[in-house]
Coordinates of C-alpha atoms in Angstrom, one line a residue:
M64 CA -224.0 -55.1 101.6
P65 CA -226.7 -57.2 103.5
T66 CA -226.4 -57.0 107.5
L67 CA -227.6 -59.5 110.3
A68 CA -230.0 -57.5 112.5
P69 CA -229.9 -56.7 116.6
V70 CA -231.4 -59.2 119.1
A71 CA -235.1 -59.6 118.6
Q72 CA -237.5 -62.6 118.3
T73 CA -240.8 -62.5 116.4
T74 CA -243.2 -64.7 114.8
G75 CA -244.3 -64.6 110.8
S76 CA -247.8 -63.5 111.6
Q77 CA -246.1 -60.1 113.6
V78 CA -244.4 -58.9 110.4
D79 CA -245.3 -57.5 106.9
R80 CA -244.6 -60.7 104.9
L81 CA -244.4 -60.8 101.2
D82 CA -244.4 -63.1 98.3
P83 CA -242.3 -65.4 98.2
W84 CA -242.6 -66.5 102.1
K85 CA -241.8 -70.1 102.1
E86 CA -242.8 -71.8 105.4
D87 CA -239.9 -74.1 105.3
G88 CA -237.4 -71.2 104.7
N89 CA -234.4 -71.2 106.8
I90 CA -233.4 -67.5 106.4
V91 CA -235.7 -64.1 106.4
L92 CA -234.8 -61.2 104.3
A93 CA -236.2 -57.9 105.1
A94 CA -236.3 -54.5 103.1
E95 CA -238.1 -51.4 103.9
G96 CA -240.0 -53.3 106.6
K97 CA -241.3 -56.0 104.5
Y98 CA -239.9 -59.6 105.0
F99 CA -239.3 -62.6 102.8
R100 CA -239.0 -66.1 104.0
V101 CA -236.8 -67.7 101.7
H102 CA -234.0 -70.7 101.5
R103 CA -230.4 -70.0 102.1
S104 CA -229.6 -72.9 99.6
I105 CA -231.1 -70.8 96.7
L106 CA -229.4 -67.5 97.5
S107 CA -226.1 -69.2 98.2
T108 CA -226.6 -71.2 94.7
Y109 CA -227.3 -67.8 92.7
S110 CA -225.5 -65.5 94.7
E111 CA -221.7 -65.1 95.5
V112 CA -222.1 -62.3 98.0
F113 CA -225.1 -64.2 100.1
R114 CA -222.8 -67.5 99.9
D115 CA -219.9 -65.6 101.2
M116 CA -222.1 -64.1 104.0
F117 CA -223.6 -67.4 105.0
D118 CA -220.3 -68.9 104.8
C119 CA -218.4 -66.6 107.3
P120 CA -219.0 -67.2 111.0
H121 CA -220.7 -64.4 112.8
P122 CA -219.5 -64.1 116.4
N123 CA -222.9 -62.9 117.6
E124 CA -224.4 -65.5 115.6
V125 CA -226.5 -66.7 118.9
E126 CA -227.9 -62.9 119.0
K127 CA -229.2 -62.2 116.0
E128 CA -233.0 -61.0 114.8
L129 CA -235.1 -63.9 114.6
V130 CA -238.4 -64.5 112.9
D131 CA -240.0 -67.7 113.4
L132 CA -236.4 -68.7 114.4
C133 CA -235.0 -67.8 111.1
P134 CA -232.4 -65.1 111.3
V135 CA -233.0 -62.1 109.4
V136 CA -230.6 -60.2 107.2
H137 CA -231.6 -56.6 106.5
L138 CA -231.1 -55.4 102.7
H139 CA -230.5 -52.0 102.0
D140 CA -232.7 -52.1 98.5
A141 CA -236.4 -51.4 97.9
A142 CA -238.8 -54.1 98.8
T143 CA -240.3 -54.3 95.4
D144 CA -236.7 -54.8 93.8
V145 CA -236.1 -57.5 96.4
Q146 CA -239.2 -59.2 95.5
I147 CA -238.8 -59.2 91.9
M148 CA -235.1 -60.7 92.6
L149 CA -236.5 -63.4 94.8
K150 CA -239.6 -64.3 92.8
A151 CA -237.2 -64.4 89.7
L152 CA -235.4 -67.2 91.4
Y153 CA -238.3 -68.9 92.8
D154 CA -241.1 -68.4 90.4
R155 CA -239.6 -68.8 86.8
S156 CA -237.7 -70.3 84.4
Y157 CA -234.3 -69.1 85.0
P158 CA -233.0 -67.6 83.0
L159 CA -235.9 -66.6 80.7
P160 CA -235.7 -67.8 77.0
C161 CA -233.9 -64.9 75.5
F162 CA -237.0 -64.3 72.8
E163 CA -239.3 -63.7 75.5
R164 CA -239.7 -59.9 76.4
M165 CA -239.3 -58.2 79.9
P166 CA -240.7 -55.1 81.5
I167 CA -238.0 -52.3 81.8
S168 CA -238.4 -52.5 85.6
F169 CA -237.1 -56.2 85.4
V170 CA -234.1 -55.5 83.5
S171 CA -233.0 -52.5 85.9
V172 CA -233.7 -54.9 89.0
F173 CA -231.5 -57.6 87.3
L174 CA -228.7 -55.6 86.4
R175 CA -228.6 -53.6 89.6
L176 CA -229.0 -56.4 91.9
G177 CA -227.3 -58.6 89.8
E178 CA -224.0 -56.3 90.2
K179 CA -224.6 -55.7 94.2
Y180 CA -225.1 -59.4 94.9
A181 CA -223.0 -60.9 92.1
I182 CA -225.7 -63.0 90.7
P183 CA -224.2 -63.6 86.9
G184 CA -227.3 -65.1 85.8
F185 CA -228.9 -61.8 86.2
I186 CA -226.4 -59.7 84.4
K187 CA -226.2 -62.1 81.6
E188 CA -230.1 -62.0 80.8
A189 CA -230.5 -58.3 81.3
K190 CA -228.0 -57.9 78.7
A191 CA -229.3 -60.0 76.3
K192 CA -232.5 -58.0 76.5
L193 CA -230.6 -54.8 76.2
C194 CA -229.3 -55.8 72.4
C195 CA -230.1 -53.8 70.1
A196 CA -232.3 -55.4 67.2
Y197 CA -230.1 -53.2 64.7
E198 CA -226.6 -52.5 64.2
P199 CA -226.0 -49.8 66.6
T200 CA -222.8 -48.6 65.0
S201 CA -224.1 -48.4 61.1
I202 CA -225.1 -45.6 59.7
S203 CA -227.6 -47.7 57.9
T204 CA -229.2 -47.9 61.0
A205 CA -229.6 -44.3 61.4
S206 CA -230.8 -43.8 57.8
F207 CA -234.1 -45.5 58.6
I208 CA -235.1 -43.5 61.6
T209 CA -237.6 -40.7 60.9
P210 CA -239.7 -38.6 63.4
R211 CA -242.9 -40.4 62.2
F212 CA -241.4 -43.8 62.4
P213 CA -238.8 -44.3 65.0
L214 CA -237.3 -48.1 64.9
D215 CA -237.9 -50.3 67.7
L216 CA -234.4 -50.6 68.8
F217 CA -234.9 -52.6 71.9
P218 CA -238.1 -55.1 70.9
A219 CA -237.0 -57.5 73.6
I220 CA -238.0 -54.9 76.3
T221 CA -241.4 -53.8 77.2
D222 CA -243.0 -50.7 79.3
S223 CA -240.4 -48.2 78.5
D224 CA -241.2 -44.6 77.8
P225 CA -241.7 -43.5 74.6
Y226 CA -238.5 -41.7 73.9
N227 CA -236.4 -44.6 76.0
F228 CA -235.3 -42.3 78.7
Q229 CA -235.3 -45.0 81.2
L230 CA -233.5 -47.3 78.9
M231 CA -230.6 -44.7 78.1
N232 CA -230.3 -43.8 82.0
L233 CA -229.8 -47.4 82.9
L234 CA -227.4 -48.1 80.1
Q235 CA -225.7 -44.9 81.2
E236 CA -225.5 -45.7 85.3
M237 CA -224.3 -49.1 84.5
G238 CA -221.5 -48.3 82.0
L239 CA -223.3 -50.3 79.0
K240 CA -222.6 -47.4 76.3
A241 CA -222.9 -49.4 73.4
P242 CA -226.2 -48.9 72.3
L243 CA -226.4 -45.5 73.7
P244 CA -225.1 -43.3 70.5
I245 CA -227.8 -44.7 68.2
A246 CA -230.8 -44.7 70.8
M247 CA -229.6 -40.8 71.5
Y248 CA -229.5 -40.3 67.9
Q249 CA -233.2 -41.6 67.5
C250 CA -234.3 -39.7 70.4
I251 CA -233.0 -36.5 68.8
A252 CA -234.7 -37.3 65.6
S253 CA -238.1 -38.1 66.9
S254 CA -238.8 -36.2 70.1
P255 CA -239.5 -32.9 70.8
L256 CA -236.7 -30.8 72.2
T257 CA -238.6 -29.8 75.1
N258 CA -238.8 -33.4 76.2
I259 CA -235.2 -33.8 76.1
V260 CA -234.5 -30.5 77.8
D261 CA -237.4 -30.4 80.6
G262 CA -238.4 -34.2 80.6
Y263 CA -242.0 -35.3 80.0
Q264 CA -245.0 -37.2 81.3
A265 CA -245.8 -40.4 79.8
N266 CA -247.5 -43.9 81.4
D267 CA -248.3 -41.6 84.5
S268 CA -244.7 -40.9 85.1
F269 CA -242.5 -38.0 84.7
H270 CA -239.4 -39.1 82.6
S271 CA -236.3 -37.1 82.4
L272 CA -232.7 -37.7 80.9
S273 CA -229.8 -38.2 83.4
P274 CA -227.2 -35.1 84.0
D275 CA -224.4 -37.6 82.3
N276 CA -227.2 -38.3 79.2
L277 CA -228.0 -34.8 79.1
R278 CA -224.6 -33.7 78.6
S279 CA -224.0 -36.1 75.8
F280 CA -227.3 -35.3 74.4
I281 CA -225.7 -31.6 73.6
R282 CA -222.3 -33.2 72.7
M283 CA -224.1 -35.0 70.3
K284 CA -226.6 -31.7 69.3
D285 CA -223.6 -29.6 68.6
V286 CA -222.0 -32.4 66.1
L287 CA -225.5 -32.7 64.2
E288 CA -225.4 -28.7 64.3
N289 CA -222.2 -28.4 62.8
Y290 CA -223.1 -31.1 60.2
R291 CA -226.1 -28.9 58.8
V292 CA -223.8 -25.8 58.7
Q293 CA -221.4 -27.4 56.7
L294 CA -224.5 -28.9 54.5
A295 CA -225.1 -25.3 53.6
K296 CA -221.7 -24.7 52.6
I297 CA -221.1 -27.6 50.3
L298 CA -224.6 -27.7 48.7
C299 CA -223.7 -26.0 45.4
P300 CA -224.2 -26.6 41.8
S301 CA -221.9 -28.9 39.6
S302 CA -218.9 -26.5 38.1
T303 CA -219.9 -28.1 34.8
C304 CA -223.5 -26.8 35.3
L305 CA -225.5 -24.0 33.6
L306 CA -228.7 -24.6 34.3
L307 CA -230.6 -22.2 36.2
N308 CA -233.2 -24.4 37.4
C309 CA -230.2 -26.3 39.4
K310 CA -229.0 -23.3 41.0
L311 CA -232.7 -22.1 42.0
N312 CA -233.2 -25.7 43.6
I313 CA -230.1 -25.9 45.7
R314 CA -232.1 -23.4 48.0
R315 CA -235.0 -25.8 47.8
L316 CA -232.7 -28.9 49.0
W317 CA -230.8 -26.7 51.8
S318 CA -234.2 -25.6 53.3
E319 CA -235.5 -29.3 52.9
D320 CA -232.4 -31.2 54.0
I321 CA -231.6 -28.6 56.8
N322 CA -235.0 -28.2 58.4
V323 CA -237.1 -31.4 57.5
V324 CA -235.6 -34.7 57.5
P325 CA -233.5 -36.6 60.1
P326 CA -229.8 -35.6 59.5
F327 CA -228.6 -38.9 58.4
C328 CA -231.5 -39.5 56.0
L329 CA -230.9 -41.1 52.8
W330 CA -230.9 -39.1 49.8
R331 CA -234.6 -38.8 48.7
A332 CA -235.7 -39.8 45.5
G333 CA -237.7 -36.8 44.4
W334 CA -234.4 -34.9 44.8
D335 CA -232.8 -36.2 41.3
K336 CA -236.0 -34.4 39.6
L337 CA -234.8 -31.3 40.7
F338 CA -231.1 -31.3 39.0
C339 CA -229.5 -32.2 35.9
E340 CA -227.5 -35.6 36.2
S341 CA -224.1 -33.4 36.9
C342 CA -225.8 -31.7 39.7
T343 CA -227.2 -34.8 41.1
S344 CA -223.9 -36.9 41.3
S345 CA -222.0 -34.4 42.9
L346 CA -224.7 -33.2 45.1
K347 CA -224.9 -36.9 46.2
A348 CA -221.3 -37.4 47.0
K349 CA -220.6 -34.2 48.8
R350 CA -223.9 -34.9 51.1
E351 CA -222.6 -38.3 51.9
A352 CA -219.2 -37.3 52.3
E353 CA -220.0 -35.0 55.1
M354 CA -222.7 -36.9 56.4
N355 CA -219.9 -39.8 57.1
K356 CA -217.6 -37.1 58.6
A357 CA -220.6 -36.1 61.1
W358 CA -221.9 -39.9 61.5
N359 CA -217.9 -40.6 62.3
K360 CA -217.9 -37.9 65.3
M361 CA -221.0 -39.0 66.9
P362 CA -219.2 -41.5 69.5
S363 CA -217.4 -38.7 70.8
A364 CA -220.5 -37.7 72.6
F365 CA -220.2 -40.6 74.9
G366 CA -216.6 -40.6 75.5
F367 CA -215.6 -43.1 72.4
D368 CA -213.0 -42.3 70.0
S369 CA -214.7 -44.1 67.0
W370 CA -217.3 -46.4 66.2
V371 CA -214.6 -49.1 66.3
E372 CA -214.4 -48.3 70.2
V373 CA -218.2 -48.7 70.3
R374 CA -218.3 -52.3 69.1
K375 CA -215.6 -53.2 71.4
S376 CA -216.9 -51.5 74.3
G377 CA -219.4 -54.0 75.1
D378 CA -220.8 -57.5 75.5
F379 CA -223.6 -56.4 73.1
A380 CA -224.4 -58.1 69.7
S381 CA -227.2 -57.3 67.4
Y382 CA -230.5 -59.0 68.7
N383 CA -230.2 -61.7 65.7
S384 CA -232.5 -64.5 67.8
Y385 CA -235.4 -61.7 67.8
V386 CA -237.8 -61.9 65.0
I387 CA -238.0 -58.4 63.5
R388 CA -239.5 -57.1 60.5
R389 CA -237.6 -54.2 59.2
V390 CA -240.0 -51.8 57.3
F391 CA -237.7 -49.5 55.2
I392 CA -238.9 -46.1 54.5
N393 CA -237.3 -43.5 51.7
C394 CA -237.6 -40.6 54.3

């Protein structure tokens, strides 16, 4: 919570001022030794916390710190975050149109400070940017994720790391878990295991999953490994098949399905040529049934009982307003 500072009086030229510094402002916010001169009316309009603070009388009102005769409020936040918050209120259309892209750093500030200072507009806008471009609870979405062609799940956000560690950590921290299972699955399908376990360097920064997300990764990885084991058990020729080639090609299918393609990849067209019609039909049905079982266990990695609960958990809809060109790939 913001706190009123003790007695002191200085001028604006004596402090480390940052933009926005409004010469006609009537309140100064301070964070990490940086100062911002703004208007009480602006803060009160958008923030319930600031409005309540300004409305409450303070017994030592006459003794608080002043800069250019304006009272100073010290905030326990990063100066860069406070600057993003204030510039968003002053220097741009508020809120941004839903089709305009936003850096991950802005989304993070909007969510964290939006919640801390009760700024509903910030929270609503950040959640709009975090909407998944594809239906996050559909196995069809997962089926088009491949290591070479990962989906752009969050096209309204820029400057995130390649495997969306920042986004997943932010979603987990803020309790916005609806897009997390599909984002984590894409991470598992496309990222080297060492990156997930140890973190990795990208864009001059080090990125790692939070402890909560690492635990979710382990649980999801366990679901997928069990699925691979079950595939090895059920992939066998049809009971009516007498062709030697079908029996021999089961090993090839098992090796390719277990070790090459992502877990929820669609049946590959080339596999039809390996088997007779009876085996193809039988193998497809067995594989699809086992795939659906595994898919329905995925939400448990994030504490959900089912995909229905995931859908109900959030204020997220698919990002229908963002123009997306889907490229359907038969992996």
